[in-house]
Amino acid sequence: MKLIIALLAVLAVASCDRRDERWESLERSLEETRVELETLKRQQALRSPLVHLVFFDLRPDAQRSAFIAEIERLQAIAAIKKMTFGPFEDLHDPRALSEYELVMELRFASAEDYAAYQKDPLHLSVREALRAYLQKPPATYDFVGH
């Protein structure tokens, strides 16, 4: 009987050692999976649609049609997937950003495309030309669409 109890005790300890090794292996695997998931999330965020909003405060004497013609030149930039712009519409909401006469929305397939747009010579040229029409630098707001 003592032999059986001793044998069971040895088997139990051996079983625990194997269980501990398996547990540690599973924990390592889980941590590796967590790291991989975080990496994939970051990569996906870079490839998610990016929306770039630009709010313009025009000088009182600025020719709106000339300003819009400059903005329309941006449509030639391949990185831009969609472009929309328009004047402020007063809907009597006290929270509205009414100090901006015009807003532009640009959509990019990814943050990489947005970065390419920021360096594009045409964008830099338009940005420089728009300064003559503005009271102050434009405000921007960027977000990743879902």
mmCIF file of C-alpha atoms in Angstrom, residues 57-63 67 70 125-136:
data_model
loop_
_atom_site.group_PDB
_atom_site.id
_atom_site.type_symbol
_atom_site.label_atom_id
_atom_site.label_comp_id
_atom_site.label_asym_id
_atom_site.label_seq_id
_atom_site.Cartn_x
_atom_site.Cartn_y
_atom_site.Cartn_z
ATOM 1 C CA ASP A 57 -10.984 81.540 -42.581
ATOM 2 C CA LEU A 58 -10.937 83.790 -45.661
ATOM 3 C CA ARG A 59 -9.936 87.431 -45.688
ATOM 4 C CA PRO A 60 -12.925 89.750 -46.203
ATOM 5 C CA ASP A 61 -11.528 90.933 -49.548
ATOM 6 C CA ALA A 62 -10.636 87.427 -50.803
ATOM 7 C CA GLN A 63 -12.080 86.373 -54.144
ATOM 8 C CA PHE A 67 -9.762 80.531 -53.879
ATOM 9 C CA GLU A 70 -6.908 76.902 -56.336
ATOM 10 C CA SER A 125 2.152 74.883 -54.445
ATOM 11 C CA VAL A 126 -1.593 75.158 -53.719
ATOM 12 C CA ARG A 127 -0.950 75.585 -50.025
ATOM 13 C CA GLU A 128 1.412 78.465 -50.744
ATOM 14 C CA ALA A 129 -1.060 80.107 -53.170
ATOM 15 C CA LEU A 130 -3.933 79.863 -50.655
ATOM 16 C CA ARG A 131 -2.060 81.933 -48.071
ATOM 17 C CA ALA A 132 -2.916 85.115 -49.982
ATOM 18 C CA TYR A 133 -6.635 84.463 -49.363
ATOM 19 C CA LEU A 134 -6.489 83.538 -45.682
ATOM 20 C CA GLN A 135 -6.784 85.609 -42.520
ATOM 21 C CA LYS A 136 -4.959 82.932 -40.527
#
